[in-house]
Amino acid sequence: MSSNAIQSVLVENRVFPPSEAVQKAARISGMANYQALCAEAENDYEGFWARLARENVVWSKPFTQILDESNAPFYKWFADGELNASANSLDRHMGTPTENKTAIIFEADDGQVTKVTYRELLDRVSQFANGLKARGVKKGDRVLLYMPMTIEGVVAMQACARLGATHSVVFGGFSAKAVQERIVDVGAVAVITANYQMRGGKELPLKAIVDEAIAMGGCESIKNVFVDERTASPYAKEAGRDVPFSELLAGQSTDCPPVPVNAEHPLFVLYTSGSTGKPKGVQHSTGGYMLWARQTMRWSFDVQDSDVFWCTADIGWITGHTYVAYGPLAAGATQIVFEGVPTYPNAGRFWQMIERHKCTIFYTAPTAIRSLIKASEADAAVHPNASDLSSLRILGSVGEPINPEAWMWYYKHVGQERCPIVDTFWQTENGGHMITPLPGATPLVPGSCTLPLPGITAAIVDEAGHDLPNGAGGMLVVKRPWPSMIRNIWGDPERFKKSYFPEELGGKTYLAGDGAVRSEDRGYFRITGRIDDVLNVSGHRMGTMEIESALVAKTDLVAEAAVVGRPDDLTGEAICAFVVLKRPVPTGDEAKAIAKELRDWVAKEIGPIAKPKDIRFGENLPKTRSGKIMRRLLRSLAKGETITQDTSTLENPAILDQLANTN
């Protein structure tokens, strides 16, 4: 008995069942309803998904095939069906009351508010698509987007989808090199960008970074760069290649028939960091993706006609694809799109906006919550309690596991103890939510994403693929294909198989790359972190390898580098770099100056998000005699732990003291 008692210290005992009012009104009401859907999927897997595909998707040619597993793991869903993602987001609402409903409430960085209805949005998308078509963009082409978080960003994505052109959005904070790599890899024919973006009252260049990217070479596929003149500031224009939006849209009709594409046609390629240097182009289909984008809006967020939904993610991330550009529109919801940052003009911006727009469903990342906790503790004027948040009915969390204390603060101060928190686990590769509570059904446990959605066969296994009992930690896998899953890594099927369907698990089981554990009492899932060398900083995945490569690329200074993560109160994980320089180990101000130079370099190579928080210098790195860097040891050093492991195999144990000093 005593061992159980000890264990229970680690167990989260706080449980928050859905209130009667929430349960009554919800689409999936109570656990029995959730279990009935799970049983339907279990008894007739294909039939279950076919029903959801018919209910959620408007097909221009109905499908007769459901799941094709003949070439696993290259699964196909609804393969003989045809549709268009833009028609599924916009045209489906024409002739219904939604036509004249507000689709987007856009709040600019400076606080200016613009609203567009579904009808107006369709007109804008059609006009934009006609502009692209007139410049030669057609079905099957790839178009790269490097845009601010504006209505135009969503319009550009939808316009590509309308023509059947595959879009690849790059987050507006990434560097020229990152943009160039992605143009080359995906073979883009055009770039859609803006002259500048507005963030926190500052103008930040976008078009100049695109110019720099194209100048790096290998971008011969690019015929046009379309530029949204977001601000009045001048920018460099290249004649014959650069086209401002005003010119692109001039004289174009607002009528553009959507191009039907096959259900498996790639809607987009979105790059994510892998554990090796080269980013992975995650390829998503059209049919299965659209089905799940709409279905999860209806299940996880229980979206109703009267809701004002706000997902704070940028369109450069998967969350901004599924829960800004496609899901809310397909579900006919009104959503908020916000250009700025949560701390400008003050750290109460989110709460003030919820009050201003009467937001009912709010979806954001734990890092944002943790930074706002800090700010509101320092200044009562920016505390959630200073705003009227009574419109909120559901809260959501995304991007990384939320720690129980941040969960409790969010629940108490933002949701005022009446709003369920849907803590959603999913990845770029999953297309939409995988494991999440349902607001009207699931009893909530802080820090746990609870149970898989109906139809998602998540499990926890050991290295050999054997199921583990509840309470034992292991690897998170999904045992059956699902419609919104990744179809391939663009141009690299071998890497796709190796990364996600490893042979050692039989080649058909999806490996999420995350560790997880299920609670003994309820079987709830809790994500424990990555099992490979991928860090999760503020919800953004970054490969350690990528950051190491960037550091080593500074050839005048750096001889060798190893990067690990350490827990961080604010960002979840912080990047810690151990660096061997081509000169003696610096100390004091000199060490600080070199550390700054290296941080700026990484920001230029990858983007500011990848800047190491800690940089430590040593004469060399801890290696085994066979030359393998002892990363486990570095992780302990990064955390500031006392080294207890055997260091006798180290070439040079004296360096441990050197590497303990942070700059």
XYZ file of C-alpha atoms in Angstrom:
663
model
C 0.000 0.000 0.000
C 2.749 2.419 0.957
C 4.261 2.414 -2.533
C 0.908 3.560 -3.951
C 0.725 6.294 -1.398
C 4.133 7.563 -2.478
C 3.163 7.438 -6.099
C -0.004 9.407 -5.614
C 2.081 12.469 -4.787
C 2.827 12.677 -8.496
C -0.804 12.281 -9.470
C -2.952 15.279 -10.260
C -6.015 14.786 -8.048
C -8.009 17.880 -9.003
C -10.915 16.970 -11.272
C -13.348 19.458 -12.827
C -16.425 17.821 -14.377
C -18.351 19.846 -16.998
C -21.097 21.989 -15.477
C -24.642 20.919 -16.067
C -25.330 23.975 -18.262
C -22.292 23.312 -20.515
C -23.129 19.616 -20.748
C -26.764 20.234 -21.625
C -26.001 22.593 -24.502
C -23.046 20.673 -25.979
C -22.950 18.781 -29.253
C -21.341 15.796 -27.494
C -23.126 15.793 -24.169
C -21.790 13.598 -21.345
C -19.297 10.693 -21.424
C -21.899 8.167 -22.594
C -22.263 10.105 -25.851
C -18.482 10.246 -26.307
C -18.217 6.491 -25.643
C -20.996 5.775 -28.156
C -19.020 7.602 -30.887
C -15.858 5.688 -29.950
C -17.817 2.420 -30.135
C -19.187 3.380 -33.586
C -15.626 3.937 -34.833
C -14.459 0.678 -33.296
C -17.319 -1.424 -34.757
C -17.166 -0.003 -38.275
C -14.020 2.092 -38.725
C -14.458 2.923 -42.375
C -18.202 3.459 -42.077
C -17.645 5.924 -39.226
C -15.206 8.037 -41.229
C -17.371 7.852 -44.362
C -20.337 9.210 -42.385
C -18.244 12.120 -41.035
C -16.872 12.825 -44.532
C -20.425 13.047 -45.945
C -21.611 15.253 -43.067
C -18.711 17.693 -43.096
C -17.550 17.978 -46.682
C -19.304 19.298 -49.765
C -18.183 16.948 -52.540
C -18.290 18.033 -56.187
C -17.891 14.327 -56.999
C -18.933 11.954 -54.181
C -16.445 9.239 -53.141
C -17.121 5.505 -53.332
C -13.759 4.367 -51.866
C -13.120 5.072 -48.195
C -9.686 3.933 -47.016
C -7.034 2.486 -49.289
C -4.292 0.726 -47.343
C -2.786 -1.133 -50.295
C 0.439 0.929 -50.289
C 0.941 1.458 -46.520
C 2.036 3.818 -44.990
C 1.018 5.928 -47.996
C -2.658 5.751 -47.040
C -5.401 7.250 -49.194
C -8.816 8.434 -48.029
C -11.905 9.007 -50.220
C -9.519 8.691 -53.179
C -12.072 8.838 -56.007
C -13.960 11.832 -54.498
C -13.479 15.455 -55.660
C -13.917 18.747 -53.811
C -12.455 22.208 -53.364
C -11.224 23.454 -49.981
C -12.210 27.082 -50.654
C -15.738 26.064 -51.755
C -15.925 24.082 -48.495
C -14.962 27.181 -46.522
C -17.001 29.854 -48.347
C -19.310 28.814 -51.225
C -21.138 26.302 -49.014
C -22.564 29.190 -46.968
C -23.980 31.134 -49.937
C -27.756 31.174 -49.958
C -27.847 30.410 -46.203
C -28.139 32.931 -43.331
C -24.338 32.606 -42.877
C -23.778 34.438 -46.199
C -24.275 37.825 -44.518
C -22.751 36.866 -41.177
C -19.376 38.337 -40.090
C -16.667 35.830 -41.031
C -13.637 37.754 -39.705
C -13.258 40.520 -37.145
C -9.775 41.769 -37.897
C -7.966 43.843 -35.292
C -4.757 45.425 -36.556
C -1.664 45.976 -34.454
C -2.706 49.613 -33.891
C -6.209 48.602 -32.733
C -8.067 49.411 -35.929
C -10.989 46.984 -36.490
C -12.247 45.754 -39.891
C -15.082 43.248 -40.359
C -15.817 41.131 -43.428
C -18.888 38.973 -44.048
C -18.762 35.538 -45.668
C -20.079 37.026 -48.931
C -17.414 39.767 -48.924
C -14.699 37.237 -48.104
C -15.781 35.016 -51.016
C -15.658 38.026 -53.353
C -12.169 38.925 -52.166
C -10.884 35.352 -52.475
C -12.386 34.958 -55.963
C -10.886 38.239 -57.127
C -7.484 37.278 -55.745
C -7.691 33.826 -57.351
C -8.540 35.418 -60.705
C -5.501 37.718 -60.309
C -3.249 34.700 -59.668
C -4.810 32.805 -62.584
C -4.161 35.762 -64.921
C -0.485 35.586 -63.893
C -0.260 31.939 -64.790
C -0.799 30.240 -61.383
C -2.698 26.987 -61.959
C -3.728 23.691 -60.393
C -0.753 21.703 -59.096
C 1.576 24.754 -58.819
C 3.145 25.554 -55.467
C 2.941 29.067 -54.037
C 4.954 30.255 -51.037
C 3.357 32.715 -48.602
C 5.332 34.950 -46.290
C 2.661 37.149 -44.828
C 1.621 39.108 -41.770
C -1.344 37.952 -39.728
C -4.010 39.833 -41.703
C -7.228 39.138 -43.636
C -5.051 39.203 -46.787
C -3.056 36.242 -45.446
C -6.231 34.143 -45.140
C -7.492 35.414 -48.524
C -4.212 34.401 -50.220
C -4.352 30.860 -48.742
C -7.978 30.425 -49.774
C -7.277 31.816 -53.276
C -4.508 29.252 -53.825
C -6.852 26.489 -52.644
C -9.570 27.800 -54.994
C -7.297 27.232 -57.981
C -5.995 23.901 -56.703
C -2.514 25.431 -56.220
C -0.676 23.997 -53.187
C 0.345 26.684 -50.682
C 3.326 26.645 -48.390
C 3.186 29.300 -45.681
C 6.394 30.371 -43.955
C 6.050 32.119 -40.614
C 6.854 35.826 -40.944
C 9.558 35.585 -38.249
C 11.759 33.153 -40.208
C 14.974 34.247 -41.895
C 15.830 34.690 -45.590
C 17.721 31.387 -45.545
C 14.653 29.557 -44.213
C 12.534 31.143 -46.978
C 15.091 30.238 -49.659
C 15.345 26.591 -48.496
C 11.567 26.224 -48.669
C 11.229 27.883 -52.110
C 13.857 25.482 -53.458
C 12.453 22.375 -51.766
C 8.824 22.899 -52.784
C 9.622 24.395 -56.227
C 7.366 27.446 -55.758
C 6.282 29.426 -58.861
C 5.368 32.572 -56.910
C 5.725 34.222 -53.495
C 2.900 36.157 -51.844
C 4.230 38.604 -49.270
C 3.783 42.128 -47.836
C 6.177 45.067 -47.907
C 6.171 45.161 -44.073
C 4.366 43.652 -41.129
C 3.257 45.523 -38.029
C 4.174 43.956 -34.697
C 4.125 45.781 -31.394
C 4.059 49.224 -33.039
C 7.085 48.439 -35.232
C 7.322 48.011 -38.997
C 9.234 44.847 -39.786
C 10.354 44.054 -43.339
C 9.008 41.008 -45.198
C 9.549 41.824 -48.868
C 13.251 42.683 -48.293
C 13.735 39.240 -46.705
C 12.075 37.574 -49.724
C 14.447 39.524 -52.022
C 17.406 38.363 -49.947
C 16.130 34.752 -50.101
C 15.728 34.760 -53.888
C 19.174 36.366 -54.296
C 20.723 33.340 -52.512
C 20.096 31.362 -55.691
C 18.279 28.182 -56.671
C 14.951 30.063 -56.891
C 14.648 30.074 -60.675
C 11.159 28.578 -60.397
C 9.817 31.926 -59.064
C 8.060 33.958 -61.775
C 6.283 36.560 -59.605
C 6.398 38.117 -56.165
C 2.981 39.534 -55.198
C 3.225 42.290 -52.609
C 0.557 43.511 -50.214
C 1.473 47.156 -49.567
C 0.520 46.820 -45.915
C 2.175 50.127 -44.939
C 2.924 53.295 -46.855
C 6.694 52.810 -46.477
C 8.630 52.372 -49.721
C 10.339 49.070 -50.600
C 12.568 47.835 -53.444
C 10.644 46.662 -56.545
C 12.035 44.475 -59.299
C 10.369 45.292 -62.626
C 8.689 42.403 -64.379
C 8.761 40.178 -61.255
C 7.175 42.154 -58.413
C 3.457 42.900 -58.597
C 1.664 44.950 -55.905
C -1.774 43.663 -54.873
C -3.470 46.750 -56.345
C -2.131 45.750 -59.764
C -2.842 42.044 -59.241
C -6.507 42.726 -58.438
C -7.139 45.542 -60.958
C -10.054 44.739 -63.225
C -10.458 41.178 -61.855
C -13.959 39.766 -61.487
C -15.310 38.645 -58.099
C -16.584 35.488 -59.741
C -14.116 32.584 -59.921
C -15.422 29.016 -60.150
C -13.586 26.764 -57.637
C -11.395 24.143 -59.339
C -12.400 20.611 -58.210
C -9.419 18.530 -57.074
C -9.027 14.913 -56.063
C -9.459 14.236 -52.321
C -5.761 13.318 -52.120
C -4.561 16.469 -53.921
C -2.000 18.299 -51.712
C -3.791 21.326 -50.185
C -0.571 22.553 -48.563
C 2.980 21.717 -47.600
C 4.038 23.088 -44.235
C 7.627 22.796 -43.094
C 8.501 21.622 -39.629
C 11.819 21.032 -37.938
C 13.165 17.587 -37.835
C 15.946 16.167 -35.726
C 18.278 16.432 -38.716
C 19.150 19.754 -40.261
C 16.857 19.741 -43.265
C 13.279 20.925 -42.565
C 10.502 18.460 -43.396
C 7.773 19.526 -45.845
C 4.673 17.983 -44.263
C 2.219 17.302 -47.082
C -1.531 17.369 -46.361
C -4.426 16.182 -48.503
C -7.573 18.199 -49.262
C -10.498 15.866 -48.439
C -9.427 14.239 -45.183
C -7.941 17.492 -43.913
C -11.103 19.532 -44.549
C -13.276 16.871 -42.919
C -11.274 16.978 -39.695
C -10.832 20.792 -39.660
C -14.610 21.200 -39.552
C -15.402 18.210 -37.373
C -12.952 19.226 -34.617
C -14.401 22.778 -34.627
C -17.756 21.162 -33.894
C -16.535 18.600 -31.370
C -13.574 20.080 -29.478
C -14.831 23.673 -29.413
C -18.517 22.789 -29.678
C -18.835 25.805 -32.000
C -22.386 27.229 -32.243
C -23.859 29.842 -34.588
C -23.641 32.579 -31.983
C -19.940 31.994 -31.109
C -17.083 34.422 -31.629
C -14.044 32.195 -31.949
C -10.458 33.388 -31.505
C -7.390 31.305 -32.165
C -4.295 33.438 -31.529
C -1.957 31.320 -33.685
C -0.209 32.750 -36.725
C -1.097 31.347 -40.161
C 2.586 30.331 -40.439
C 1.896 27.409 -38.063
C -0.410 24.421 -38.477
C -2.757 25.798 -35.789
C -3.250 28.933 -37.914
C -4.030 26.707 -40.936
C -6.612 24.482 -39.294
C -8.108 26.866 -36.726
C -7.878 30.198 -38.583
C -7.702 29.725 -42.367
C -9.967 26.672 -42.819
C -11.768 25.181 -39.764
C -13.705 28.237 -38.489
C -14.757 29.189 -42.029
C -15.887 25.651 -42.918
C -17.904 25.639 -39.674
C -19.486 29.035 -40.544
C -18.164 30.679 -37.364
C -17.305 34.330 -36.726
C -13.632 34.554 -35.809
C -11.152 37.162 -34.597
C -7.893 37.586 -36.496
C -5.246 39.601 -34.674
C -2.170 41.079 -36.285
C -0.215 42.168 -33.217
C 1.469 40.707 -30.125
C -0.132 39.995 -26.713
C 1.987 42.573 -24.877
C 1.392 45.683 -27.021
C 0.409 48.439 -26.161
C 0.213 46.577 -22.827
C 0.082 42.996 -21.533
C -3.703 43.181 -21.098
C -4.296 43.242 -24.889
C -5.787 39.709 -25.097
C -8.243 40.332 -22.235
C -9.226 43.769 -23.559
C -9.867 42.266 -26.995
C -12.000 39.444 -25.540
C -14.121 42.136 -23.862
C -14.212 44.386 -26.955
C -15.338 41.670 -29.388
C -17.387 39.579 -26.932
C -15.188 36.547 -27.682
C -16.794 33.231 -26.564
C -14.087 30.644 -27.427
C -10.445 31.546 -26.829
C -7.592 29.305 -28.016
C -3.943 30.133 -27.205
C -0.602 28.631 -26.199
C 0.751 27.908 -22.684
C 3.788 30.162 -23.293
C 1.449 33.120 -23.894
C -0.493 32.240 -20.753
C 2.682 31.936 -18.635
C 4.100 35.269 -19.850
C 0.742 36.972 -19.151
C 0.606 35.459 -15.640
C 3.945 37.094 -14.959
C 2.829 40.454 -16.378
C -0.499 40.500 -14.558
C 1.135 39.693 -11.226
C 3.353 42.738 -11.677
C 0.565 45.108 -12.825
C -3.101 44.872 -11.783
C -4.175 47.036 -14.759
C -3.274 44.229 -17.210
C -4.712 41.395 -15.082
C -7.614 39.469 -16.671
C -9.761 40.641 -13.712
C -9.489 44.203 -15.074
C -11.500 43.195 -18.196
C -15.033 41.877 -18.549
C -14.539 38.273 -19.649
C -18.113 37.171 -19.027
C -18.653 36.398 -22.766
C -16.182 33.464 -22.631
C -17.632 29.948 -22.551
C -14.724 27.697 -23.671
C -10.948 28.033 -23.362
C -8.368 26.065 -25.289
C -4.650 25.402 -25.049
C -2.320 24.327 -27.886
C 1.317 23.879 -28.928
C 2.852 22.201 -25.916
C 1.729 20.524 -22.682
C 0.299 23.053 -20.205
C 1.675 22.736 -16.663
C -1.006 22.285 -13.957
C -0.298 25.648 -12.280
C -0.703 27.637 -15.508
C -3.858 25.574 -16.193
C -5.295 26.555 -12.799
C -4.544 30.251 -13.335
C -6.134 30.144 -16.806
C -9.181 28.354 -15.425
C -9.578 30.658 -12.449
C -8.687 34.107 -13.777
C -9.574 33.908 -17.469
C -12.391 31.370 -17.389
C -13.636 32.494 -13.953
C -14.041 28.814 -13.031
C -16.955 28.300 -15.441
C -15.206 27.662 -18.769
C -13.895 24.192 -19.564
C -10.298 24.156 -20.881
C -9.762 21.959 -23.923
C -6.072 21.064 -23.706
C -5.524 19.857 -27.271
C -2.685 17.499 -28.218
C -1.901 17.326 -31.952
C 0.989 18.014 -34.322
C 1.674 19.569 -37.715
C 1.563 16.027 -39.088
C -1.874 15.268 -37.598
C -3.853 18.009 -39.360
C -6.153 18.620 -36.369
C -6.853 17.653 -32.744
C -5.987 14.084 -31.711
C -6.288 13.887 -27.934
C -8.432 16.477 -26.198
C -11.191 16.862 -23.662
C -14.693 17.574 -24.984
C -16.167 20.613 -23.235
C -19.575 19.051 -22.531
C -18.408 15.524 -21.741
C -14.902 15.076 -20.302
C -14.077 15.620 -16.607
C -10.959 17.815 -16.716
C -7.649 17.130 -14.981
C -5.109 20.019 -15.026
C -2.131 19.264 -17.249
C -3.758 16.320 -19.025
C -5.030 16.289 -22.622
C -7.354 13.461 -21.369
C -8.688 11.109 -24.095
C -8.414 10.607 -27.881
C -11.187 11.902 -30.111
C -13.537 9.236 -31.498
C -11.826 7.374 -34.354
C -8.262 8.177 -33.144
C -6.557 4.962 -31.966
C -3.858 6.461 -29.741
C -1.782 4.148 -27.525
C 1.434 4.070 -25.496
C 3.989 1.421 -26.385
C 7.568 0.418 -25.574
C 10.455 0.337 -28.083
C 9.274 -2.979 -29.447
C 5.725 -1.732 -30.012
C 4.105 -3.609 -27.082
C 1.262 -1.816 -25.307
C 2.207 -0.508 -21.872
C -0.080 -0.561 -18.831
C -1.565 2.674 -17.457
C 0.945 4.450 -15.229
C 3.968 3.334 -17.304
C 5.498 5.964 -19.579
C 6.419 5.127 -23.160
C 6.078 6.312 -26.745
C 2.865 7.763 -28.103
C 1.621 6.044 -31.273
C -1.539 5.936 -33.391
C -2.403 2.432 -34.540
C -4.756 3.139 -37.426
C -4.577 5.743 -40.200
C -7.009 8.699 -39.927
C -8.183 11.075 -42.678
C -6.297 14.279 -41.758
C -2.898 12.632 -41.311
C 0.281 13.611 -43.131
C 0.496 11.965 -46.561
C 4.188 12.326 -47.252
C 7.261 14.457 -46.668
C 7.404 16.543 -49.830
C 9.800 14.891 -52.245
C 11.183 12.457 -49.628
C 9.036 9.314 -49.172
C 11.915 7.371 -47.573
C 12.285 9.957 -44.828
C 8.499 9.913 -44.359
C 8.516 6.182 -43.675
C 11.579 6.330 -41.444
C 10.347 9.349 -39.425
C 6.758 8.322 -38.820
C 6.283 4.620 -39.595
C 9.490 2.953 -38.423
C 10.140 -0.671 -39.304
C 10.692 -1.603 -35.651
C 7.003 -0.818 -35.015
C 5.927 -2.831 -38.080
C 5.911 0.020 -40.634
C 2.160 0.778 -40.233
C 1.985 2.409 -36.807
C 2.306 6.201 -36.657
C 5.043 7.291 -34.234
C 4.294 10.729 -32.815
C 7.815 11.345 -31.512
C 6.415 12.290 -28.099
C 6.623 10.406 -24.836
C 3.398 9.989 -22.860
C 1.874 8.255 -19.866
C -1.732 7.275 -19.094
C -3.116 7.831 -15.593
C -3.924 4.684 -13.654
C -7.356 5.810 -12.565
C -8.936 7.249 -15.707
C -6.565 6.236 -18.515
C -6.004 9.910 -19.302
C -3.027 10.831 -21.477
C -0.311 13.210 -20.353
C 2.434 14.204 -22.808
C 5.890 14.111 -21.233
C 7.986 15.678 -24.018
C 9.848 14.695 -27.186
C 11.631 11.352 -27.438
C 14.095 12.670 -30.050
C 16.303 15.691 -30.252
C 13.505 18.097 -31.034
C 12.846 20.993 -28.666
C 9.521 22.617 -28.050
C 10.115 26.312 -27.375
C 6.897 28.297 -26.897
C 4.992 25.713 -28.897
C 7.430 25.893 -31.833
C 9.278 22.722 -32.723
C 12.940 23.038 -33.423
C 15.479 20.426 -34.158
C 18.635 20.616 -32.018
C 20.515 19.532 -35.081
C 19.314 22.566 -37.019
C 20.547 24.990 -34.344
C 23.857 23.104 -34.067
C 24.333 23.343 -37.820
C 23.647 27.088 -37.710
C 26.221 27.622 -34.937
C 28.871 25.566 -36.669
C 28.214 27.529 -39.879
C 29.833 30.520 -38.142
C 33.131 29.163 -39.309
C 35.329 32.081 -38.195
C 34.468 31.438 -34.553
C 32.905 28.077 -33.856
C 34.608 24.722 -33.972
C 31.865 22.566 -32.534
C 28.489 22.926 -30.875
C 25.934 20.771 -29.116
C 22.423 21.962 -28.305
C 20.067 20.550 -25.700
C 16.861 21.711 -24.066
C 16.241 22.511 -20.423
C 12.961 23.182 -18.674
C 12.000 26.865 -18.631
C 9.203 28.442 -16.628
C 8.193 30.764 -19.398
C 8.768 29.032 -22.705
C 8.375 25.399 -21.567
C 11.801 24.540 -22.903
C 14.822 26.778 -23.355
C 17.642 26.256 -25.829
C 21.002 25.701 -24.231
C 24.086 25.669 -26.514
C 27.486 24.264 -25.560
C 30.093 25.785 -27.830
C 33.749 25.063 -28.516
C 35.423 28.079 -30.113
C 38.386 28.200 -32.475
C 40.206 30.240 -29.817
C 40.761 30.051 -26.027
C 37.695 29.911 -23.757
C 36.519 33.510 -23.183
C 35.438 34.859 -19.790
C 33.565 37.892 -18.367
C 32.478 40.624 -20.782
C 34.261 39.028 -23.679
C 32.288 35.805 -23.196
C 29.065 37.841 -23.053
C 29.958 39.707 -26.267
C 30.745 36.464 -28.160
C 27.543 34.869 -26.809
C 25.568 37.865 -28.152
C 27.275 37.578 -31.544
C 26.337 33.886 -31.726
C 22.714 34.557 -30.723
C 22.365 37.210 -33.425
C 23.916 34.824 -35.922
C 21.407 32.047 -35.121
C 18.563 34.577 -35.403
C 19.777 35.482 -38.883
C 20.271 31.838 -39.950
C 17.033 30.370 -38.582
C 14.958 33.107 -36.947
C 14.780 34.859 -33.530
C 12.779 32.002 -32.035
C 15.881 29.746 -32.302
C 18.218 32.016 -30.311
C 19.863 29.975 -27.527
C 18.913 31.253 -24.085
C 22.129 29.903 -22.534
C 25.479 29.734 -24.268
C 28.312 27.946 -22.501
C 31.905 27.765 -23.654
C 34.355 24.938 -23.068
C 37.672 23.696 -24.498
C 35.819 20.693 -25.861
C 32.573 18.786 -25.441
C 31.999 15.765 -23.188
C 32.409 12.754 -25.424
C 32.701 9.065 -24.940
C 35.928 7.509 -26.106
C 34.217 6.512 -29.290
C 33.630 10.208 -30.000
C 29.869 10.347 -29.256
C 28.740 13.580 -27.558
C 27.165 12.708 -24.207
C 23.941 14.638 -24.603
C 22.392 13.189 -21.446
C 25.251 14.706 -19.487
C 24.782 18.048 -21.247
C 21.070 17.950 -20.372
C 21.973 17.520 -16.696
C 24.499 20.383 -16.924
C 21.898 22.577 -18.621
C 19.453 21.957 -15.789
C 22.143 22.771 -13.211
C 21.943 19.231 -11.713
C 24.786 17.658 -9.853
C 26.457 15.148 -12.121
C 25.900 11.735 -10.649
C 26.498 9.588 -13.731
C 29.803 7.891 -14.295
C 32.136 10.305 -16.075
C 35.082 7.977 -16.177
C 34.503 7.268 -19.853
C 35.002 10.975 -20.610
C 38.038 12.029 -22.507
C 38.455 15.157 -20.408
C 36.356 15.323 -17.182
C 37.778 18.788 -16.284
C 35.621 20.505 -18.898
C 32.450 19.865 -16.888
C 33.244 22.816 -14.655
C 33.850 25.054 -17.671
C 30.538 24.083 -19.234
C 28.591 24.817 -16.087
C 29.031 28.609 -16.575
C 26.214 30.335 -18.457
C 26.697 33.438 -20.647
